[in-house]
CSV table of C-alpha atoms in Angstrom, one decimal:
chain,number,residue,atom,x,y,z
A,19,MET,CA,22.6,96.8,49.2
A,20,ALA,CA,21.7,96.5,45.5
A,21,SER,CA,24.2,97.5,42.9
A,22,ALA,CA,23.7,100.2,40.3
A,23,ALA,CA,23.0,97.6,37.6
A,24,GLU,CA,20.4,95.9,39.8
A,25,GLN,CA,18.7,99.2,40.7
A,26,LEU,CA,18.5,100.0,37.0
A,27,ALA,CA,17.1,96.6,36.1
A,28,ALA,CA,14.5,97.0,38.8
A,29,ASN,CA,13.4,100.3,37.3
A,30,MET,CA,13.0,98.9,33.7
A,31,ASN,CA,9.5,99.0,32.3
A,32,MET,CA,7.7,99.3,29.0
A,33,GLY,CA,8.5,103.0,28.8
A,34,THR,CA,12.2,102.2,28.9
A,35,PHE,CA,11.7,99.6,26.2
A,36,ALA,CA,9.8,102.0,24.0
A,37,LYS,CA,12.6,104.5,24.1
A,38,ALA,CA,15.3,102.0,23.2
A,39,THR,CA,15.3,102.5,19.4
A,40,GLU,CA,18.6,100.6,18.9
A,41,LEU,CA,17.1,97.6,20.6
A,42,HIS,CA,14.0,97.8,18.3
A,43,LYS,CA,16.2,97.7,15.3
A,44,ARG,CA,18.1,94.6,16.6
A,45,LEU,CA,14.9,92.8,17.4
A,46,LEU,CA,13.4,93.6,14.0
A,47,PHE,CA,16.6,92.4,12.3
A,48,THR,CA,16.5,89.1,14.3
A,49,LEU,CA,12.9,88.5,13.5
A,50,LEU,CA,13.4,89.1,9.8
A,51,ALA,CA,16.5,86.8,9.7
A,52,LEU,CA,14.5,84.0,11.4
A,53,LEU,CA,11.6,84.6,9.0
A,54,VAL,CA,14.1,84.1,6.0
A,55,TYR,CA,15.3,80.9,7.7
A,56,ARG,CA,11.8,79.6,8.0
A,57,ILE,CA,11.0,80.3,4.4
A,58,GLY,CA,14.0,78.4,3.3
A,59,THR,CA,12.9,75.3,5.1
A,60,TYR,CA,10.0,75.1,2.7
A,61,VAL,CA,12.0,75.4,-0.5
A,62,PRO,CA,12.7,71.8,-1.8
A,63,ILE,CA,15.9,71.0,-3.7
A,64,PRO,CA,15.5,70.7,-7.5
A,65,GLY,CA,14.6,67.3,-8.8
A,66,ILE,CA,13.3,65.7,-5.6
A,67,ASN,CA,9.8,64.1,-5.6
A,68,SER,CA,8.5,65.7,-2.4
A,69,GLU,CA,5.5,63.5,-2.0
A,70,ALA,CA,7.5,60.3,-2.5
A,71,PHE,CA,10.2,61.5,-0.1
A,72,LEU,CA,7.6,62.4,2.5
A,73,GLN,CA,6.2,58.9,2.4
A,74,PHE,CA,9.8,57.5,2.5
A,75,PHE,CA,10.6,59.7,5.6
A,76,GLN,CA,7.4,58.8,7.4
A,77,ASN,CA,7.7,55.0,7.0
A,78,PRO,CA,11.4,54.0,6.7
A,79,ASP,CA,11.0,50.6,8.4
A,80,GLY,CA,11.6,51.8,11.9
A,81,GLN,CA,15.0,53.5,11.0
A,82,ARG,CA,14.0,57.1,11.5
A,83,GLY,CA,15.2,57.7,15.0
A,84,ILE,CA,18.2,60.0,14.2
A,85,LEU,CA,16.3,61.4,11.2
A,86,ASP,CA,13.5,62.5,13.6
A,87,MET,CA,16.1,64.3,15.7
A,88,PHE,CA,17.8,65.8,12.8
A,89,ASN,CA,14.5,66.9,11.3
A,90,MET,CA,13.6,68.6,14.6
A,91,PHE,CA,16.9,70.6,14.7
A,92,SER,CA,16.4,71.7,11.1
A,93,GLY,CA,12.8,72.9,11.7
A,94,GLY,CA,11.2,70.2,9.5
A,95,ALA,CA,13.5,70.9,6.6
A,96,VAL,CA,14.6,67.2,6.4
A,97,GLU,CA,11.1,65.8,5.8
A,98,ARG,CA,10.7,68.3,3.0
A,99,MET,CA,14.3,67.9,1.8
A,100,ALA,CA,14.6,71.6,1.6
A,101,VAL,CA,17.7,73.6,0.8
A,102,PHE,CA,18.3,74.2,4.5
A,103,ALA,CA,18.1,70.4,5.3
A,104,LEU,CA,21.7,70.4,6.6
A,105,ASN,CA,21.0,73.4,8.8
A,106,VAL,CA,24.1,74.6,10.7
A,107,THR,CA,25.3,71.1,11.7
A,108,PRO,CA,28.4,71.3,9.5
A,109,TYR,CA,29.3,74.7,11.0
A,110,ILE,CA,28.9,73.3,14.5
A,111,SER,CA,31.0,70.3,13.7
A,112,ALA,CA,33.7,72.5,12.2
A,113,SER,CA,33.7,74.7,15.3
A,114,ILE,CA,34.3,71.6,17.4
A,115,ILE,CA,37.2,70.5,15.3
A,116,VAL,CA,38.8,74.0,15.2
A,117,GLN,CA,38.4,74.4,19.0
A,118,LEU,CA,39.9,71.0,19.6
A,119,MET,CA,42.8,71.8,17.3
A,120,GLY,CA,43.2,75.1,19.0
A,121,ALA,CA,43.9,73.2,22.3
A,122,VAL,CA,46.4,70.7,20.9
A,123,TYR,CA,47.9,72.3,17.7
A,124,PRO,CA,50.6,74.8,18.8
A,125,PRO,CA,50.2,77.4,16.0
A,126,TRP,CA,46.4,77.5,16.4
A,127,GLU,CA,46.8,77.5,20.2
A,128,LYS,CA,49.1,80.6,19.9
A,129,LEU,CA,46.5,82.3,17.7
A,130,ARG,CA,43.8,81.6,20.3
A,131,LYS,CA,45.7,82.8,23.3
A,132,GLU,CA,48.0,85.5,21.9
A,133,GLY,CA,46.5,86.5,18.6
A,134,GLY,CA,43.8,88.8,20.1
A,135,GLU,CA,41.1,89.9,17.7
A,136,SER,CA,43.1,89.1,14.6
A,137,GLY,CA,43.8,85.6,15.8
A,138,ARG,CA,40.1,85.1,16.6
A,139,LYS,CA,39.2,86.2,13.1
A,140,GLN,CA,41.7,83.9,11.6
A,141,LEU,CA,40.3,80.9,13.5
A,142,ASN,CA,36.8,81.9,12.4
A,143,GLN,CA,38.0,81.9,8.8
A,144,TYR,CA,39.4,78.4,9.3
A,145,THR,CA,36.0,77.3,10.7
A,146,ARG,CA,34.3,78.6,7.6
A,147,TYR,CA,36.6,76.7,5.2
A,148,LEU,CA,36.1,73.5,7.2
A,149,THR,CA,32.4,74.1,7.2
A,150,VAL,CA,32.5,74.0,3.4
A,151,VAL,CA,34.4,70.7,3.4
A,152,LEU,CA,32.1,69.1,5.9
A,153,ALA,CA,29.0,70.4,4.1
A,154,LEU,CA,30.2,69.0,0.8
A,155,PHE,CA,30.9,65.6,2.3
A,156,GLN,CA,27.6,65.4,4.1
A,157,SER,CA,25.6,66.7,1.1
A,158,ALA,CA,27.4,64.3,-1.2
A,159,GLY,CA,26.4,61.3,1.0
A,160,ILE,CA,22.8,62.5,1.0
A,161,ALA,CA,22.7,63.1,-2.7
A,162,ILE,CA,24.2,59.7,-3.6
A,163,GLY,CA,21.8,58.0,-1.2
A,164,LEU,CA,18.7,59.8,-2.7
A,165,ASN,CA,19.9,59.1,-6.2
A,166,ALA,CA,20.0,55.3,-5.4
A,167,GLN,CA,16.4,55.3,-4.2
A,168,ALA,CA,13.8,54.4,-6.8
A,169,GLY,CA,11.0,56.9,-7.1
A,170,LEU,CA,12.5,59.7,-4.9
A,171,VAL,CA,14.2,61.6,-7.7
A,172,ASP,CA,12.5,62.7,-10.9
A,173,ALA,CA,15.6,62.4,-13.1
A,174,PRO,CA,18.4,60.4,-11.3
A,175,GLY,CA,21.9,61.0,-12.5
A,176,LEU,CA,25.0,63.1,-12.2
A,177,PHE,CA,23.2,66.4,-12.7
A,178,PHE,CA,20.9,65.7,-9.7
A,179,ILE,CA,23.9,64.7,-7.5
A,180,VAL,CA,25.8,67.9,-8.4
A,181,SER,CA,22.8,70.2,-8.0
A,182,THR,CA,21.8,68.6,-4.7
A,183,ILE,CA,25.4,69.0,-3.4
A,184,THR,CA,25.4,72.6,-4.5
A,185,CYS,CA,22.0,73.5,-3.0
A,186,LEU,CA,22.6,71.8,0.4
A,187,THR,CA,26.1,73.2,0.8
A,188,GLY,CA,24.9,76.7,-0.3
A,189,GLY,CA,22.1,76.5,2.2
A,190,THR,CA,24.5,75.7,5.0
A,191,MET,CA,26.8,78.5,4.1
A,192,PHE,CA,23.9,81.0,3.8
A,193,LEU,CA,22.7,80.0,7.3
A,194,MET,CA,26.2,80.3,8.7
A,195,TRP,CA,26.4,83.9,7.2
A,196,LEU,CA,22.9,84.6,8.5
A,197,GLY,CA,23.8,83.5,12.0
A,198,GLU,CA,26.9,85.7,12.0
A,199,GLN,CA,24.8,88.7,10.9
A,200,VAL,CA,22.3,88.0,13.7
A,201,THR,CA,25.1,87.9,16.3
A,202,ALA,CA,26.5,91.2,15.0
A,203,ARG,CA,23.3,93.1,14.3
A,204,GLY,CA,20.6,91.3,16.2
A,205,VAL,CA,20.0,89.9,19.7
A,206,GLY,CA,21.9,87.0,21.0
A,207,ASN,CA,23.9,84.2,19.4
A,208,GLY,CA,22.7,83.8,15.8
A,209,ILE,CA,23.6,80.1,15.5
A,210,SER,CA,21.8,79.2,18.7
A,211,LEU,CA,18.8,81.3,17.7
A,212,ILE,CA,18.6,79.4,14.3
A,213,ILE,CA,18.6,76.1,16.2
A,214,PHE,CA,16.1,77.5,18.7
A,215,ALA,CA,13.7,78.6,15.8
A,216,GLY,CA,13.9,75.2,14.2
A,217,ILE,CA,12.9,73.4,17.5
A,218,VAL,CA,10.1,75.8,18.3
A,219,ALA,CA,8.7,75.5,14.8
A,220,VAL,CA,8.2,71.7,15.1
A,221,LEU,CA,6.9,72.0,18.8
A,222,PRO,CA,3.2,72.5,17.9
A,223,GLY,CA,3.3,69.5,15.5
A,224,THR,CA,5.0,67.3,18.2
A,225,ILE,CA,2.3,68.2,20.7
A,226,ALA,CA,-0.4,67.5,18.2
A,227,ARG,CA,1.2,64.2,17.4
A,228,MET,CA,1.3,63.3,21.1
A,229,PHE,CA,-2.5,64.0,21.5
A,230,GLY,CA,-3.2,62.1,18.3
A,231,LEU,CA,-1.4,59.0,19.5
A,232,ALA,CA,-3.3,59.3,22.8
A,233,GLN,CA,-6.6,59.5,20.9
A,234,GLN,CA,-5.7,56.4,18.8
A,235,GLY,CA,-4.8,54.5,22.0
A,236,GLN,CA,-1.1,54.1,21.0
A,237,LEU,CA,-0.2,56.4,23.9
A,238,SER,CA,-1.9,56.0,27.3
A,239,VAL,CA,-3.2,59.0,29.2
A,240,PHE,CA,-0.9,58.1,32.1
A,241,ILE,CA,2.1,58.3,29.8
A,242,LEU,CA,0.9,61.5,28.3
A,243,LEU,CA,0.6,63.1,31.8
A,244,LEU,CA,4.0,61.6,32.8
A,245,ILE,CA,5.7,63.2,29.7
A,246,THR,CA,4.0,66.6,30.5
A,247,LEU,CA,5.1,66.5,34.1
A,248,ILE,CA,8.6,65.5,33.1
A,249,ALA,CA,8.7,68.4,30.6
A,250,VAL,CA,7.6,70.9,33.2
A,251,ALA,CA,9.9,69.6,35.9
A,252,THR,CA,12.8,69.7,33.4
A,253,VAL,CA,12.1,73.4,32.6
A,254,VAL,CA,12.1,74.3,36.3
A,255,PHE,CA,15.3,72.3,36.9
A,256,ILE,CA,17.1,73.9,34.0
A,257,VAL,CA,16.2,77.4,35.1
A,258,PHE,CA,17.4,76.7,38.6
A,259,MET,CA,20.7,75.1,37.5
A,260,GLU,CA,21.4,77.8,34.8
A,261,ARG,CA,21.1,80.5,37.5
A,262,ALA,CA,23.1,78.6,40.1
A,263,GLN,CA,26.6,79.9,40.8
A,264,ARG,CA,29.4,79.7,43.3
A,265,ARG,CA,30.5,83.2,44.4
A,266,LEU,CA,34.1,83.4,45.6
A,267,LEU,CA,34.9,86.3,47.9
A,268,ILE,CA,37.7,88.6,46.6
A,269,GLN,CA,39.4,91.0,49.0
A,270,TYR,CA,41.4,94.1,48.0
A,271,PRO,CA,44.0,95.4,50.5
A,272,LYS,CA,43.9,99.0,51.9
A,273,ARG,CA,46.4,101.5,50.6
A,274,GLN,CA,47.6,105.0,51.5
A,275,GLU,CA,46.5,107.7,49.1
A,276,GLY,CA,47.7,111.1,50.5
A,277,ASN,CA,46.3,111.7,53.9
A,278,ARG,CA,43.5,109.0,53.7
A,279,MET,CA,43.2,105.2,53.4
A,280,ALA,CA,41.7,103.8,50.2
A,281,GLY,CA,40.8,100.3,49.1
A,282,GLY,CA,39.8,97.5,51.3
A,283,GLU,CA,36.7,96.7,49.1
A,284,ARG,CA,35.2,93.3,48.7
A,285,SER,CA,33.8,91.8,45.6
A,286,PHE,CA,32.7,88.4,44.3
A,287,LEU,CA,33.9,86.2,41.5
A,288,PRO,CA,30.8,84.3,40.2
A,289,LEU,CA,31.5,80.8,38.8
A,290,LYS,CA,28.4,79.3,37.2
A,291,VAL,CA,27.7,75.6,37.9
A,292,ASN,CA,27.1,75.2,34.1
A,293,THR,CA,29.9,77.3,32.6
A,294,ALA,CA,29.6,75.6,29.2
A,295,GLY,CA,25.9,76.4,28.8
A,296,VAL,CA,24.0,74.6,26.1
A,297,ILE,CA,27.1,74.1,23.9
A,298,PRO,CA,27.9,70.5,25.1
A,299,ALA,CA,24.4,69.3,24.1
A,300,ILE,CA,24.5,71.0,20.7
A,301,PHE,CA,28.1,69.8,20.0
A,302,ALA,CA,27.4,66.2,21.1
A,303,SER,CA,24.1,65.9,19.0
A,304,SER,CA,25.8,67.5,16.0
A,305,LEU,CA,28.8,65.2,16.2
A,306,LEU,CA,26.5,62.1,16.3
A,307,MET,CA,24.2,63.3,13.6
A,308,LEU,CA,27.0,64.1,11.1
A,309,PRO,CA,28.0,60.5,10.2
A,310,THR,CA,24.7,58.8,11.1
A,311,THR,CA,22.5,60.9,8.9
A,312,VAL,CA,24.6,60.0,5.8
A,313,ALA,CA,24.6,56.4,7.0
A,314,GLN,CA,20.8,56.4,7.3
A,315,PHE,CA,20.4,57.4,3.6
A,316,THR,CA,23.1,55.1,2.3
A,317,ALA,CA,22.1,52.1,4.4
A,318,THR,CA,18.8,51.7,2.5
A,319,ALA,CA,20.6,51.8,-0.9
A,320,ASN,CA,22.0,48.8,-2.8
A,321,LEU,CA,25.2,48.2,-0.8
A,322,PRO,CA,28.1,45.9,-1.7
A,323,ALA,CA,28.8,42.8,0.4
A,324,TRP,CA,31.6,44.5,2.4
A,325,LEU,CA,29.2,47.1,3.6
A,326,SER,CA,26.5,44.7,4.7
A,327,TRP,CA,27.2,45.6,8.4
A,328,LEU,CA,26.2,49.3,7.9
A,329,PRO,CA,22.4,48.9,8.4
A,330,ALA,CA,22.9,47.1,11.7
A,331,ALA,CA,25.4,49.7,12.9
A,332,THR,CA,23.1,52.5,11.9
A,333,SER,CA,20.2,51.1,13.8
A,334,GLN,CA,22.3,51.0,17.0
A,335,LEU,CA,23.1,54.7,16.6
A,336,SER,CA,19.4,55.6,16.3
A,337,HIS,CA,17.6,57.8,18.7
A,338,GLY,CA,16.8,55.9,21.9
A,339,GLN,CA,19.2,53.0,21.4
A,340,PRO,CA,21.6,52.1,24.2
A,341,VAL,CA,24.7,52.7,22.1
A,342,PHE,CA,23.4,56.1,21.1
A,343,MET,CA,22.6,57.0,24.7
A,344,VAL,CA,26.1,55.9,26.0
A,345,LEU,CA,28.0,57.8,23.2
A,346,TYR,CA,25.7,60.9,23.7
A,347,GLY,CA,26.3,61.0,27.4
A,348,LEU,CA,30.1,60.5,27.1
A,349,LEU,CA,30.3,63.3,24.5
A,350,ILE,CA,28.3,65.7,26.7
A,351,ILE,CA,30.6,65.1,29.6
A,352,PHE,CA,33.7,65.5,27.4
A,353,PHE,CA,32.5,68.8,25.9
A,354,CYS,CA,31.4,70.2,29.3
A,355,PHE,CA,35.0,69.9,30.6
A,356,PHE,CA,36.6,70.8,27.3
A,357,TYR,CA,34.5,73.9,26.6
A,358,THR,CA,34.9,75.1,30.3
A,359,SER,CA,38.7,74.8,30.0
A,360,ILE,CA,38.6,77.0,26.9
A,361,THR,CA,36.3,79.7,28.3
A,362,PHE,CA,37.8,80.0,31.8
A,363,ASN,CA,41.6,79.9,32.4
A,364,PRO,CA,42.3,79.7,36.2
A,365,GLU,CA,46.0,80.8,35.7
A,366,ASP,CA,45.0,83.9,33.8
A,367,THR,CA,42.3,84.8,36.3
A,368,ALA,CA,44.8,84.3,39.2
A,369,GLU,CA,47.3,86.5,37.4
A,370,ASN,CA,44.8,89.3,36.8
A,371,LEU,CA,43.8,89.2,40.5
A,372,ARG,CA,47.4,89.4,41.6
A,373,LYS,CA,48.0,92.3,39.1
A,374,TYR,CA,45.2,94.4,40.6
A,375,GLY,CA,46.0,93.5,44.2
A,376,GLY,CA,43.0,91.2,44.8
A,377,PHE,CA,43.3,87.9,46.6
A,378,LEU,CA,41.1,85.1,48.0
A,379,PRO,CA,41.0,85.1,51.8
A,380,GLY,CA,43.2,82.3,53.1
A,381,ILE,CA,44.7,81.6,49.7
A,382,ARG,CA,48.1,82.9,48.6
A,383,PRO,CA,48.1,84.9,45.4
A,384,GLY,CA,49.6,83.4,42.2
A,385,LYS,CA,50.0,79.6,41.8
A,386,ARG,CA,47.9,78.7,44.9
A,387,THR,CA,45.0,80.8,43.8
A,388,ALA,CA,45.1,79.2,40.3
A,389,GLU,CA,45.1,75.7,41.9
A,390,TYR,CA,42.2,76.6,44.1
A,391,LEU,CA,40.2,78.1,41.2
A,392,ASP,CA,40.9,75.0,39.2
A,393,TYR,CA,39.8,72.8,42.1
A,394,VAL,CA,36.5,74.7,42.5
A,395,LEU,CA,35.9,74.8,38.8
A,396,THR,CA,36.4,71.1,38.4
A,397,ARG,CA,33.9,70.3,41.1
A,398,LEU,CA,31.4,72.7,39.6
A,399,THR,CA,31.9,71.3,36.1
A,400,THR,CA,31.3,67.8,37.4
A,401,ILE,CA,28.0,68.9,38.8
A,402,GLY,CA,27.2,70.8,35.6
A,403,ALA,CA,28.1,67.8,33.4
A,404,ALA,CA,25.9,65.5,35.5
A,405,TYR,CA,23.1,68.0,35.3
A,406,ILE,CA,23.2,68.3,31.5
A,407,THR,CA,23.6,64.6,30.9
A,408,ALA,CA,20.6,63.9,33.1
A,409,VAL,CA,18.5,66.6,31.5
A,410,CYS,CA,19.4,65.3,28.0
A,411,LEU,CA,19.1,61.5,28.6
A,412,ILE,CA,16.5,60.8,31.2
A,413,PRO,CA,13.5,62.4,29.5
A,414,GLU,CA,14.6,60.9,26.1
A,415,MET,CA,14.9,57.4,27.7
A,416,ILE,CA,11.4,57.7,29.0
A,417,ILE,CA,10.0,59.0,25.7
A,418,ALA,CA,11.9,56.4,23.7
A,419,ASN,CA,10.4,53.6,25.8
A,420,PHE,CA,6.9,55.0,26.3
A,421,GLY,CA,6.5,57.9,23.9
A,422,ALA,CA,6.2,56.0,20.6
A,423,GLY,CA,9.4,57.5,19.2
A,424,LEU,CA,8.8,61.2,19.9
A,425,ALA,CA,12.0,63.1,19.2
A,426,PHE,CA,11.2,66.1,21.4
A,427,GLY,CA,13.1,65.3,24.5
A,428,GLY,CA,15.4,66.7,27.1
A,429,THR,CA,18.0,68.0,24.6
A,430,SER,CA,15.3,70.1,22.9
A,431,ILE,CA,14.0,71.5,26.2
A,432,LEU,CA,17.5,72.3,27.3
A,433,ILE,CA,18.3,74.3,24.1
A,434,VAL,CA,14.9,76.1,24.1
A,435,VAL,CA,15.1,77.2,27.8
A,436,SER,CA,18.8,78.1,27.7
A,437,VAL,CA,18.6,80.1,24.5
A,438,THR,CA,15.5,81.9,25.8
A,439,MET,CA,17.2,82.9,29.0
A,440,ASP,CA,20.3,84.0,27.1
A,441,THR,CA,18.2,86.1,24.7
A,442,VAL,CA,16.3,87.7,27.6
A,443,ALA,CA,19.7,88.5,29.3
A,444,GLN,CA,20.9,90.1,26.0
A,445,ILE,CA,17.8,92.3,25.8
A,446,GLN,CA,18.2,93.3,29.4
A,447,SER,CA,21.8,94.3,28.8
A,448,HIS,CA,20.8,96.5,25.8
A,449,LEU,CA,18.2,98.1,28.0
A,450,LEU,CA,20.7,98.7,30.8
A,451,ALA,CA,23.1,100.2,28.3
A,452,HIS,CA,20.4,102.5,27.0
A,453,GLN,CA,19.6,103.6,30.6
A,454,TYR,CA,23.2,104.3,31.3
A,455,GLU,CA,23.5,106.4,28.2
A,456,GLY,CA,20.4,108.3,29.3
A,457,LEU,CA,21.9,109.0,32.7
A,458,ILE,CA,25.2,110.1,31.2
A,459,LYS,CA,23.4,112.6,28.9
A,460,LYS,CA,21.3,114.0,31.9
A,461,ALA,CA,24.5,114.4,33.9
A,462,LYS,CA,26.2,116.3,31.1
A,463,LEU,CA,23.2,118.6,30.6
A,464,ARG,CA,23.1,119.2,34.3
A,465,GLY,CA,26.8,120.0,34.4
A,466,ARG,CA,26.4,122.5,31.5
A,467,GLY,CA,23.5,124.1,33.3
A,468,GLN,CA,25.5,124.6,36.5
A,469,THR,CA,28.4,126.0,34.5
A,470,ARG,CA,26.2,128.6,32.8
A,471,THR,CA,24.7,129.5,36.2
A,472,LYS,CA,28.1,130.1,37.7
A,473,GLY,CA,29.2,132.1,34.6
A,474,THR,CA,26.3,134.6,34.6
A,475,THR,CA,26.6,137.9,36.4
A,476,ALA,CA,23.8,139.7,38.2
A,477,PRO,CA,22.8,143.2,36.8
A,478,VAL,CA,24.2,146.2,38.8
A,479,ARG,CA,21.7,148.7,40.1
A,480,ARG,CA,22.4,152.4,40.0
């Protein structure tokens, strides 16, 4: 039998959507925020020669692999060297560091576990401070690298370096604030939606580039069809795996309430195969792009003799290279297990089940339940990590070998599909909340009408 939520979801239609005024405001705010983000990707930093930089970006002697990927995540802001060129990468890297420290540093671990809402706000504040530091470091590397290139800057010097650092850091901080506003007032996770908007913005250009390469003979029709089939199959596979879950049966014992027996209900504890979602792919790519982007800019400058190894090392970390693939896969697996351990605690879940009288059939409450939940979650996370690694690496390996360096691969498809599904789920939850409010209001009005009917007295005839 369908639950109340499933019955309401089945009855949702355009009429329900038209009446949800609060959802309209959230959608409008989200669209306006993404529009502001897209406008910022076209505003170049002061002092940069846009035409010369575009030529430099399009023909950097085969060293543009990671730049292509970074440009894709920033919505094309890198090739225009816009104020949003850093995008939200420093914020994501800061979030990784804070979450890692929250698992190993006792004071922050106490804030995360026992601090409640105030502890979460304090850790978010630490994340913002660290975002500023990382953005300053990364923007300084980019500014120094651009300043050392002849012809890219109209007036090289200290003023250009300082202004570039200020613009790029300020752009990252504005996007961080904008993402938080979208999370609070819009629909879905604001940071994920900003990354999603950047990827979707460059998707038409990527498709046009593929067909252009096919027309020029640089990309065969067979490879073009193969890439298309892989993309479609990847989308279907992602949707299937993101909806897959293991449902653990939970039994509640019967209890005596007065003269009748109550309880004895059954419910399910759903455990997703991919508990971490799209976070591991975003974290892994951001962590790789943080040092390699700076290295890409500085490797082409006049380096001293003791840094002569930097260009060779940078080329090995380019998109499609074996070293990049190995590091990327290992980081994805690590973050799958790490983020799952943060978001789901088997001991807390087992304790909550014991507190409310629930138990898993055949498993003793308490420690045994926690061990069983950890065992099941570890197996599911292994499958989820293998799934994300395959989705992110296999299509990119094929594209890197046969797709003439196209950066739109499995990682981009994973982010686009996952964020789309998450946003649709958020919209449905708002519609369900609106329907629940409507039902509650109708029940109150019906109750008032019945009360008035009982309180009226019939006229007496004489």
